[in-house]
PDB file of C-alpha atoms in Angstrom:
ATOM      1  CA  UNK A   1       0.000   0.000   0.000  1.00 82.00           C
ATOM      2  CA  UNK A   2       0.670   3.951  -0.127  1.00 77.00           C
ATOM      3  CA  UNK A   3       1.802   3.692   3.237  1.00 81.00           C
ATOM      4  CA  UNK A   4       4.279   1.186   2.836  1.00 85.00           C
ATOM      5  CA  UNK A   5       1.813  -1.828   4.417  1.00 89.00           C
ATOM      6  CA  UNK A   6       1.846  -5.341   2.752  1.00 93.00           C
ATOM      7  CA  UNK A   7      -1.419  -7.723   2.729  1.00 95.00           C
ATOM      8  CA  UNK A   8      -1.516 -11.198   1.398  1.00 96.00           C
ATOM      9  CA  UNK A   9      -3.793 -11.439  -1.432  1.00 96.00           C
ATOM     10  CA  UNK A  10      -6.046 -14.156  -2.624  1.00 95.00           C
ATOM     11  CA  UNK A  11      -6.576 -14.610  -6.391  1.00 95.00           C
ATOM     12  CA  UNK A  12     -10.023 -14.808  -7.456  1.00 93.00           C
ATOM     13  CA  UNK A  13      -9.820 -14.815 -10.525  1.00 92.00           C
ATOM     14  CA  UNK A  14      -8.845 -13.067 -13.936  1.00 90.00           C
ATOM     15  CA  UNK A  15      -9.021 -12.652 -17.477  1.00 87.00           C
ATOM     16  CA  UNK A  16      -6.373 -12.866 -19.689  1.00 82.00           C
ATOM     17  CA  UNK A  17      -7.569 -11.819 -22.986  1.00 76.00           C
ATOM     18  CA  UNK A  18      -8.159  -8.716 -21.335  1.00 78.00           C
ATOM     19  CA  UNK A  19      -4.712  -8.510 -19.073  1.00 79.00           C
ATOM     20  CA  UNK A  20      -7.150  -8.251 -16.240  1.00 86.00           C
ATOM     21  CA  UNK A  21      -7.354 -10.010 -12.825  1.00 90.00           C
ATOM     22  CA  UNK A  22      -9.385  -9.563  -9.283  1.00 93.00           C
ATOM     23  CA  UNK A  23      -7.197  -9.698  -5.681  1.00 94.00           C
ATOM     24  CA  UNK A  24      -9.283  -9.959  -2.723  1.00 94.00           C
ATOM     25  CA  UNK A  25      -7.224  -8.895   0.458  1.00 95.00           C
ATOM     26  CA  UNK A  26      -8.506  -8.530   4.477  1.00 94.00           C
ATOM     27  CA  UNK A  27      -8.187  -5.036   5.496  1.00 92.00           C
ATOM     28  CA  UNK A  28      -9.786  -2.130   6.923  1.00 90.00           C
ATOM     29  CA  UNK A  29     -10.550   1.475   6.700  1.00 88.00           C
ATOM     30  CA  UNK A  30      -9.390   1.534   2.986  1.00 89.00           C
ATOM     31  CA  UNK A  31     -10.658   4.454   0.767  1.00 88.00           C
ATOM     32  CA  UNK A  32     -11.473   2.603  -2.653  1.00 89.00           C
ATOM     33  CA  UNK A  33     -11.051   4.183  -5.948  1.00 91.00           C
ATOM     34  CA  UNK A  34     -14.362   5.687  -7.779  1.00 95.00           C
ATOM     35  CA  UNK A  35     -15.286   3.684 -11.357  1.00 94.00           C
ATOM     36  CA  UNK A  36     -16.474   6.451 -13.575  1.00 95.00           C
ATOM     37  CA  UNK A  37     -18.417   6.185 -16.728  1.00 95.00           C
ATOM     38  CA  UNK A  38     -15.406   6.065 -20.117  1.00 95.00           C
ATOM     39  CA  UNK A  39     -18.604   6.290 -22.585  1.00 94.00           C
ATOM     40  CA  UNK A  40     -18.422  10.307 -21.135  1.00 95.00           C
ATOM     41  CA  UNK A  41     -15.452  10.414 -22.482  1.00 95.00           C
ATOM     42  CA  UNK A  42     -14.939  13.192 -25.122  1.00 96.00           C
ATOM     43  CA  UNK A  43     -11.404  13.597 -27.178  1.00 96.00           C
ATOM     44  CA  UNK A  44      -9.346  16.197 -25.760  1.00 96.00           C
ATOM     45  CA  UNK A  45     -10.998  15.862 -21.933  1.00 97.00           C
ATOM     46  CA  UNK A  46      -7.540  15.894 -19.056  1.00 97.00           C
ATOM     47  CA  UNK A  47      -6.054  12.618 -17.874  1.00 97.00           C
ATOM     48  CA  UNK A  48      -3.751  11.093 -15.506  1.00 96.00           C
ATOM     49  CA  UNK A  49      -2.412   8.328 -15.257  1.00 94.00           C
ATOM     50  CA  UNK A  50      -0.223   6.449 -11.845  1.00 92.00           C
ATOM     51  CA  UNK A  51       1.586   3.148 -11.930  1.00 87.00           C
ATOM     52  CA  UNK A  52       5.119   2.224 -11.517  1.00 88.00           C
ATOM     53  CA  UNK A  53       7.095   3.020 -14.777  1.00 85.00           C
ATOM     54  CA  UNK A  54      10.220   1.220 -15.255  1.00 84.00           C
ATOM     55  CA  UNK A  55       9.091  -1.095 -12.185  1.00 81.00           C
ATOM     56  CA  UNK A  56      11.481   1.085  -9.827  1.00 83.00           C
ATOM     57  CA  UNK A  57       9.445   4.680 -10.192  1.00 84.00           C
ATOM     58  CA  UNK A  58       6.276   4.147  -7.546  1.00 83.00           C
ATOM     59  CA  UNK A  59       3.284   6.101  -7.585  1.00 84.00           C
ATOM     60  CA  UNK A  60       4.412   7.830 -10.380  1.00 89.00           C
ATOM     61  CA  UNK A  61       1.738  10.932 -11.924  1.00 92.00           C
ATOM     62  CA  UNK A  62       1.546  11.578 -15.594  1.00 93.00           C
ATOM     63  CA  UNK A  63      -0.956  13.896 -17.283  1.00 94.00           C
ATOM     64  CA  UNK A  64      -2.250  14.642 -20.603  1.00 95.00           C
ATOM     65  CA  UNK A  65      -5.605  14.520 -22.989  1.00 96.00           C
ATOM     66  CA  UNK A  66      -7.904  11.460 -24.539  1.00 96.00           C
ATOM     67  CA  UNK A  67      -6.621  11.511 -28.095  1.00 95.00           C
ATOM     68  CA  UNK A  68      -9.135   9.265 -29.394  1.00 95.00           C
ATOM     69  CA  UNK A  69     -11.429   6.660 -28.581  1.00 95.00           C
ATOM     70  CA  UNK A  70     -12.177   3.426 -29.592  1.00 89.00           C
ATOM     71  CA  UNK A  71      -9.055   3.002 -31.259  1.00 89.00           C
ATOM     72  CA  UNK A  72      -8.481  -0.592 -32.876  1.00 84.00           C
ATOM     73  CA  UNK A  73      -5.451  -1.960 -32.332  1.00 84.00           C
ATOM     74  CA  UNK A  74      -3.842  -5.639 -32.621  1.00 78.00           C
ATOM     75  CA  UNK A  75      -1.298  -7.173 -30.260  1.00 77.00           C
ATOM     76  CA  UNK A  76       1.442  -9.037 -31.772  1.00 72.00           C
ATOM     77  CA  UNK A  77      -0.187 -12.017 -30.035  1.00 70.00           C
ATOM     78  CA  UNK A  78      -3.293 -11.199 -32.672  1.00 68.00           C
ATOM     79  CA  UNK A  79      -5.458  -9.563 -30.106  1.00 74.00           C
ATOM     80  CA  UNK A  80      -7.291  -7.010 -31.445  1.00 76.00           C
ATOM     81  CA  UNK A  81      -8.997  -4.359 -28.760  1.00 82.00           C
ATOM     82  CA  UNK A  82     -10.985  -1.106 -28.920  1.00 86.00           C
ATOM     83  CA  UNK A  83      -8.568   1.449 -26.131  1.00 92.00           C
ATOM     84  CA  UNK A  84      -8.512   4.752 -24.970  1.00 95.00           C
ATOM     85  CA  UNK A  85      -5.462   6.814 -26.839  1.00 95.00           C
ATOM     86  CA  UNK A  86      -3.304   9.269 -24.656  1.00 95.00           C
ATOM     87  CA  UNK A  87      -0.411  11.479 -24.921  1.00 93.00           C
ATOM     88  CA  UNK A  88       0.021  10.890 -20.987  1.00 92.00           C
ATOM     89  CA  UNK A  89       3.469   9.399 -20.634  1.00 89.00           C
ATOM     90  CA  UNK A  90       3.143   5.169 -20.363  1.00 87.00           C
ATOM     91  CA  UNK A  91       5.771   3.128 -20.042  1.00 85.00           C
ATOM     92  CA  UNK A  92       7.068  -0.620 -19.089  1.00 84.00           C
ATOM     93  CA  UNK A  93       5.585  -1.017 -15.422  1.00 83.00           C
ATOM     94  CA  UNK A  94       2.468   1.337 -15.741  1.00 84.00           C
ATOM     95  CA  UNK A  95       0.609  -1.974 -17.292  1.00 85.00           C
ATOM     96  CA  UNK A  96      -2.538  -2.189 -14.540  1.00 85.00           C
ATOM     97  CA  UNK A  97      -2.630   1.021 -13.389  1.00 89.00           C
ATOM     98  CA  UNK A  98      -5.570   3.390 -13.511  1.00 93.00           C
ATOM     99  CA  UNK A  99      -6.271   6.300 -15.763  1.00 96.00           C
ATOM    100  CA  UNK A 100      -8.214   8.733 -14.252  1.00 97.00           C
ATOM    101  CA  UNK A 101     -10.433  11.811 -15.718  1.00 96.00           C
ATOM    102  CA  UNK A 102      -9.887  15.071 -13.581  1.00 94.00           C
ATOM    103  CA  UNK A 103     -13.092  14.644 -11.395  1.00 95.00           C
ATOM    104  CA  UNK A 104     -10.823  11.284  -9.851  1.00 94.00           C
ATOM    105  CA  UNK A 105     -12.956   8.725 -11.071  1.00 97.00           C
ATOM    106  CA  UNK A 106     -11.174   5.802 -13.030  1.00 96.00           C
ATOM    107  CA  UNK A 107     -11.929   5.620 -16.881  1.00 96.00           C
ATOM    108  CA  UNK A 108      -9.425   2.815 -17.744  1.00 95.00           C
ATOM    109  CA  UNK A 109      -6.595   0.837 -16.862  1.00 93.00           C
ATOM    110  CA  UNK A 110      -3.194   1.515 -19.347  1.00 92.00           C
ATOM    111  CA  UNK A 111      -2.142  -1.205 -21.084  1.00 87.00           C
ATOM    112  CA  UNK A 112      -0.300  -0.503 -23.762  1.00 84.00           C
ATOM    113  CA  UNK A 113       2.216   2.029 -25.984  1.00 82.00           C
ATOM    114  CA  UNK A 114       4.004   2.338 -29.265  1.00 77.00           C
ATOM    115  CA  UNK A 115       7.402   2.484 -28.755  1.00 70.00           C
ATOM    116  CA  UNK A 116      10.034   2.915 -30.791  1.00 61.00           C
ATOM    117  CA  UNK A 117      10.091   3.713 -34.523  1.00 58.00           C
ATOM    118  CA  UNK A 118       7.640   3.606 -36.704  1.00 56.00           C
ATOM    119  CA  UNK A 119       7.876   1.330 -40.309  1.00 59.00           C
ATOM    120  CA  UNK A 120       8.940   4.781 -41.931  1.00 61.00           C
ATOM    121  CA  UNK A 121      12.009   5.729 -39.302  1.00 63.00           C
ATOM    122  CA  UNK A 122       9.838   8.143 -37.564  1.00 69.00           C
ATOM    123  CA  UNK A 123      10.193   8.005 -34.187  1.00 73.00           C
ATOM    124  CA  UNK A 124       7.405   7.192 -31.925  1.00 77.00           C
ATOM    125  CA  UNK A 125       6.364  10.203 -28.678  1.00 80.00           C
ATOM    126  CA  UNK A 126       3.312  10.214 -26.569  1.00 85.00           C
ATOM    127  CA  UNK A 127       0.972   7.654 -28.108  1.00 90.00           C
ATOM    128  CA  UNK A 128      -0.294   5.348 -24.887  1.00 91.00           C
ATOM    129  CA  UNK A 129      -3.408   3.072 -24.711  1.00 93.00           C
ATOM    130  CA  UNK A 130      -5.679   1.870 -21.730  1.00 94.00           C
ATOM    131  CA  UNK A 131      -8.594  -0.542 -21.741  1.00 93.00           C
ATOM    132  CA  UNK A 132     -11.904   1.924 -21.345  1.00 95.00           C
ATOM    133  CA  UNK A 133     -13.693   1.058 -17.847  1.00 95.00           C
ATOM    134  CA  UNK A 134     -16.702  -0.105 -19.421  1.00 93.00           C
ATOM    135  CA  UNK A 135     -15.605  -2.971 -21.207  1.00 88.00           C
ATOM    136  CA  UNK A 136     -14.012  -4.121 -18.345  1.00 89.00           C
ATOM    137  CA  UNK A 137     -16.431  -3.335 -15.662  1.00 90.00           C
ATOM    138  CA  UNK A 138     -18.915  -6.217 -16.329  1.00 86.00           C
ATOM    139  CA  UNK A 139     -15.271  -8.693 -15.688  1.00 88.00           C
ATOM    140  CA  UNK A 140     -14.777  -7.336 -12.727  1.00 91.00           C
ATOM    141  CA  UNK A 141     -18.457  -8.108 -11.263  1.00 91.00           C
ATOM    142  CA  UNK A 142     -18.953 -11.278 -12.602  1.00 90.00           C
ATOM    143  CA  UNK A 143     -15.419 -12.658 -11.282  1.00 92.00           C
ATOM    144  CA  UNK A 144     -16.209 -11.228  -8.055  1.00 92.00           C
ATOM    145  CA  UNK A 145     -20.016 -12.672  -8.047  1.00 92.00           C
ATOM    146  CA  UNK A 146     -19.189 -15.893  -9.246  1.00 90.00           C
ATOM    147  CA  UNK A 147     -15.680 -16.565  -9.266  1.00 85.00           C
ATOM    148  CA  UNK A 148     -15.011 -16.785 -13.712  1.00 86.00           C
ATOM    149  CA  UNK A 149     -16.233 -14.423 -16.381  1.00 85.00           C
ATOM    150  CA  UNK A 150     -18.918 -15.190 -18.306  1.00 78.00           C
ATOM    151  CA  UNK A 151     -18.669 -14.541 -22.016  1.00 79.00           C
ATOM    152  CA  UNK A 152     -20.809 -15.187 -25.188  1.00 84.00           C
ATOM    153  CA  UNK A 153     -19.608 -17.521 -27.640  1.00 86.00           C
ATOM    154  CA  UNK A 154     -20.494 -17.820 -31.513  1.00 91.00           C
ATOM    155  CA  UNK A 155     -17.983 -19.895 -32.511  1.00 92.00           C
ATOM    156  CA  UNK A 156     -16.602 -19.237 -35.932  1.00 92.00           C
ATOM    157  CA  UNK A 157     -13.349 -17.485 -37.291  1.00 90.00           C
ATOM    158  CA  UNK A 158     -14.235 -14.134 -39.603  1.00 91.00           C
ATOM    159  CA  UNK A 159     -12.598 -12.177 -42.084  1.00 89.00           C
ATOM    160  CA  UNK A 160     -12.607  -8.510 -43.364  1.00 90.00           C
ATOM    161  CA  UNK A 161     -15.027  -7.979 -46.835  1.00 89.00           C
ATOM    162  CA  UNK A 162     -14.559  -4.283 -47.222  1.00 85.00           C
ATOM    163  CA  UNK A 163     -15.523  -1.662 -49.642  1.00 84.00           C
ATOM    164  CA  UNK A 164     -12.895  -3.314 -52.399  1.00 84.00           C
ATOM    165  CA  UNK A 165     -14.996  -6.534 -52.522  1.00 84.00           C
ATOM    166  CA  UNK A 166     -18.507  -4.551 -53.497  1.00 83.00           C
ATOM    167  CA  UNK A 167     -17.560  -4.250 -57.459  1.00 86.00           C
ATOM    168  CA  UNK A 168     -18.020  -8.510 -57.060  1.00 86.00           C
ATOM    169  CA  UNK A 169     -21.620  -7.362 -55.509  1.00 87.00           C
ATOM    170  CA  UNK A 170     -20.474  -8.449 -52.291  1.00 88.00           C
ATOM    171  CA  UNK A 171     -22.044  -6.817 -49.370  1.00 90.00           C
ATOM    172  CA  UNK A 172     -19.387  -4.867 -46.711  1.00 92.00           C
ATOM    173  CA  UNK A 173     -19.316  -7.255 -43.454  1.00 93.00           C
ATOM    174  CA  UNK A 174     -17.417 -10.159 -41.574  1.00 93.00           C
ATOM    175  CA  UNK A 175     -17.093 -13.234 -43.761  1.00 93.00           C
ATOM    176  CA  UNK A 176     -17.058 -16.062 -41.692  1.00 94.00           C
ATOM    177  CA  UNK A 177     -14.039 -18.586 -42.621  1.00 93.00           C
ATOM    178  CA  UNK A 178     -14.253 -21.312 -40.057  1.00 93.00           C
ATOM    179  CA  UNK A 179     -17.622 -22.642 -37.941  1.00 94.00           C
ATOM    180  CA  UNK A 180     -16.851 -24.588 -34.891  1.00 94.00           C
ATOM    181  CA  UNK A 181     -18.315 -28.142 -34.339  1.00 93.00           C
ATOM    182  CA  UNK A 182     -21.269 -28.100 -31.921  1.00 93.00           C
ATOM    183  CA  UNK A 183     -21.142 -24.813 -31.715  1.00 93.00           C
ATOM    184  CA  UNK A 184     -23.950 -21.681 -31.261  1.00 94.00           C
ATOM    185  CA  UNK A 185     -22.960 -20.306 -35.059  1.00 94.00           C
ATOM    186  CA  UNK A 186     -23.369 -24.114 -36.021  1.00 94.00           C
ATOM    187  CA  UNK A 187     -26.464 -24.860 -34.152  1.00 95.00           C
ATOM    188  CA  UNK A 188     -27.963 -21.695 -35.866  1.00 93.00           C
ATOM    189  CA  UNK A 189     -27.020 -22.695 -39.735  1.00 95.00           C
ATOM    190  CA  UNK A 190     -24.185 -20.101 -40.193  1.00 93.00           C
ATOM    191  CA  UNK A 191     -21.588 -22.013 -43.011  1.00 94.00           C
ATOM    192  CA  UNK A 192     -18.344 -21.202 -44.342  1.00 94.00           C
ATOM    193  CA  UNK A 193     -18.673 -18.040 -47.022  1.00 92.00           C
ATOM    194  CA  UNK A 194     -21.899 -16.398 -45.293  1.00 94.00           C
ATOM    195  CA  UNK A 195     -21.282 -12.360 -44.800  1.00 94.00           C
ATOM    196  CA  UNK A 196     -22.264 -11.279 -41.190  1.00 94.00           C
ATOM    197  CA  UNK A 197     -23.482  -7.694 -42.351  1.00 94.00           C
ATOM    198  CA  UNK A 198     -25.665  -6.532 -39.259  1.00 94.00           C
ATOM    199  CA  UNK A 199     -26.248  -7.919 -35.177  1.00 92.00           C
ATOM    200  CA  UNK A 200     -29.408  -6.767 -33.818  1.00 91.00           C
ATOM    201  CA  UNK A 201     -29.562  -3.155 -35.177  1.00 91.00           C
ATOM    202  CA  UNK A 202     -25.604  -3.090 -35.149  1.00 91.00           C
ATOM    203  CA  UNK A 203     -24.134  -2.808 -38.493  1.00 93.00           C
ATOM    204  CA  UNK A 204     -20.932  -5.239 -38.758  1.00 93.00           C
ATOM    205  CA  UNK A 205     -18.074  -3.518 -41.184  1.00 91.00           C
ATOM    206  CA  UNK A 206     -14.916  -5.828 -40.073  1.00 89.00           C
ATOM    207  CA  UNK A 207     -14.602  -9.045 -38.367  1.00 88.00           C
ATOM    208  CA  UNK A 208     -13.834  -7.002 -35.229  1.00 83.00           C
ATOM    209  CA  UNK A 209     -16.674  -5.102 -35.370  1.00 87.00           C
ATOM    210  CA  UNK A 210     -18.351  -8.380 -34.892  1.00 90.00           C
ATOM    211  CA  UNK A 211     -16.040  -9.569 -32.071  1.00 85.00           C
ATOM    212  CA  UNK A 212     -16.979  -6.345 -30.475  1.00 81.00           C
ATOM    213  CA  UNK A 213     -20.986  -6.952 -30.829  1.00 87.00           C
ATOM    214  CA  UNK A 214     -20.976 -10.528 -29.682  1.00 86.00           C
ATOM    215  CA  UNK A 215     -18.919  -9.566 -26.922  1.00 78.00           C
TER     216      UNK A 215
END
């Protein structure tokens, strides 16, 4: 803790696709964090962010804007999530910690950076990523209330049809590539070569646009 006290801490569970887990430890009088809403986010609104950079630089404070939300990026282990961009300073060792919005409610949990150089020589300043709260808050609650997360499952792999496959009068949408056996995609008739083009009254662009709405 802040105040240099040390708990023992049970491990109820976590997440990995997410880099997310839950620690349940036995104390008292602790003031918890506040979870704030990241769908109020609006580009440009002040952030901080704490953790330990470098993994030798406690309770470090950076600050700086949302540069954009919702951006897509992919992992090199072929992850592909929707973050929170910042131009607050992360770095190895602020992985878990919160980002907060100036009212000092968390809005997301850093996760990520580009480091480096870019593929042109260019190099790389400012350009940080954090899971939003929101996609992560419904984790949380459900390892705490039962111990696992619960997630849907459709079961097929998808590909991107985009706007360079219309001239073949192909419709813009996820075309699914693989279908799980026994499976819910299975069970419901889906086959290799249908286009996924809408969920509900979501409209599906990109596989991961389909990830995100099944999710």
């Amino acid at each position: 803790m802040y105040n240099g006290e040390d708990y023992d801490a049970e491990l109820l569970g976590y997440d990995e696709a997410n880099d997310i887990a839950v620690l349940k430890i036995e104390a008292e009088d602790l003031v918890p964090v506040v979870l704030g809403d990241s769908d109020k986010l609006n580009v440009g609104d002040p952030v901080v962010a704490i953790g330990n950079p470098l993994g030798e630089l406690t309770f470090s404070l950076t600050s700086g804007t949302v540069s954009a939300k919702d951006r897509e990026v992919t992992f090199s282990n072929g992850v592909t999530m929707d973050l929170i961009q910042t131009d607050c300073a992360i770095n190895s060792g602020n992985s878990g910690g919160a980002l907060f919005n100036l009212y000092g409610e968390v809005i997301g949990v850093t996760n990520a950076k580009y480091s480096g150089n870019s593929g042109s020589g260019a190099s790389i300043d400012n350009i940080g990523f954090a899971i939003p709260l929101n996609s992560i808050r419904a984790i949380v609650e459900s390892i705490i209330e039962k111990g696992y997360v619960s997630k849907p499952y459709l079961g097929v792999s998808v590909s991107d049809v985009d706007e360079s496959y219309t001239i073949y009068g192909l419709p813009i949408g996820a075309a699914i590539q693989e279908v799980n056996e026994d499976s819910p995609a299975q069970a419901a008739g889906l086959k290799i070569g249908d286009i996924v083009t809408k969920v509900g009254k979501t409209e599906i662009t990109c596989g991961n646009d389909l990830v995100q709405a099944v999710a």
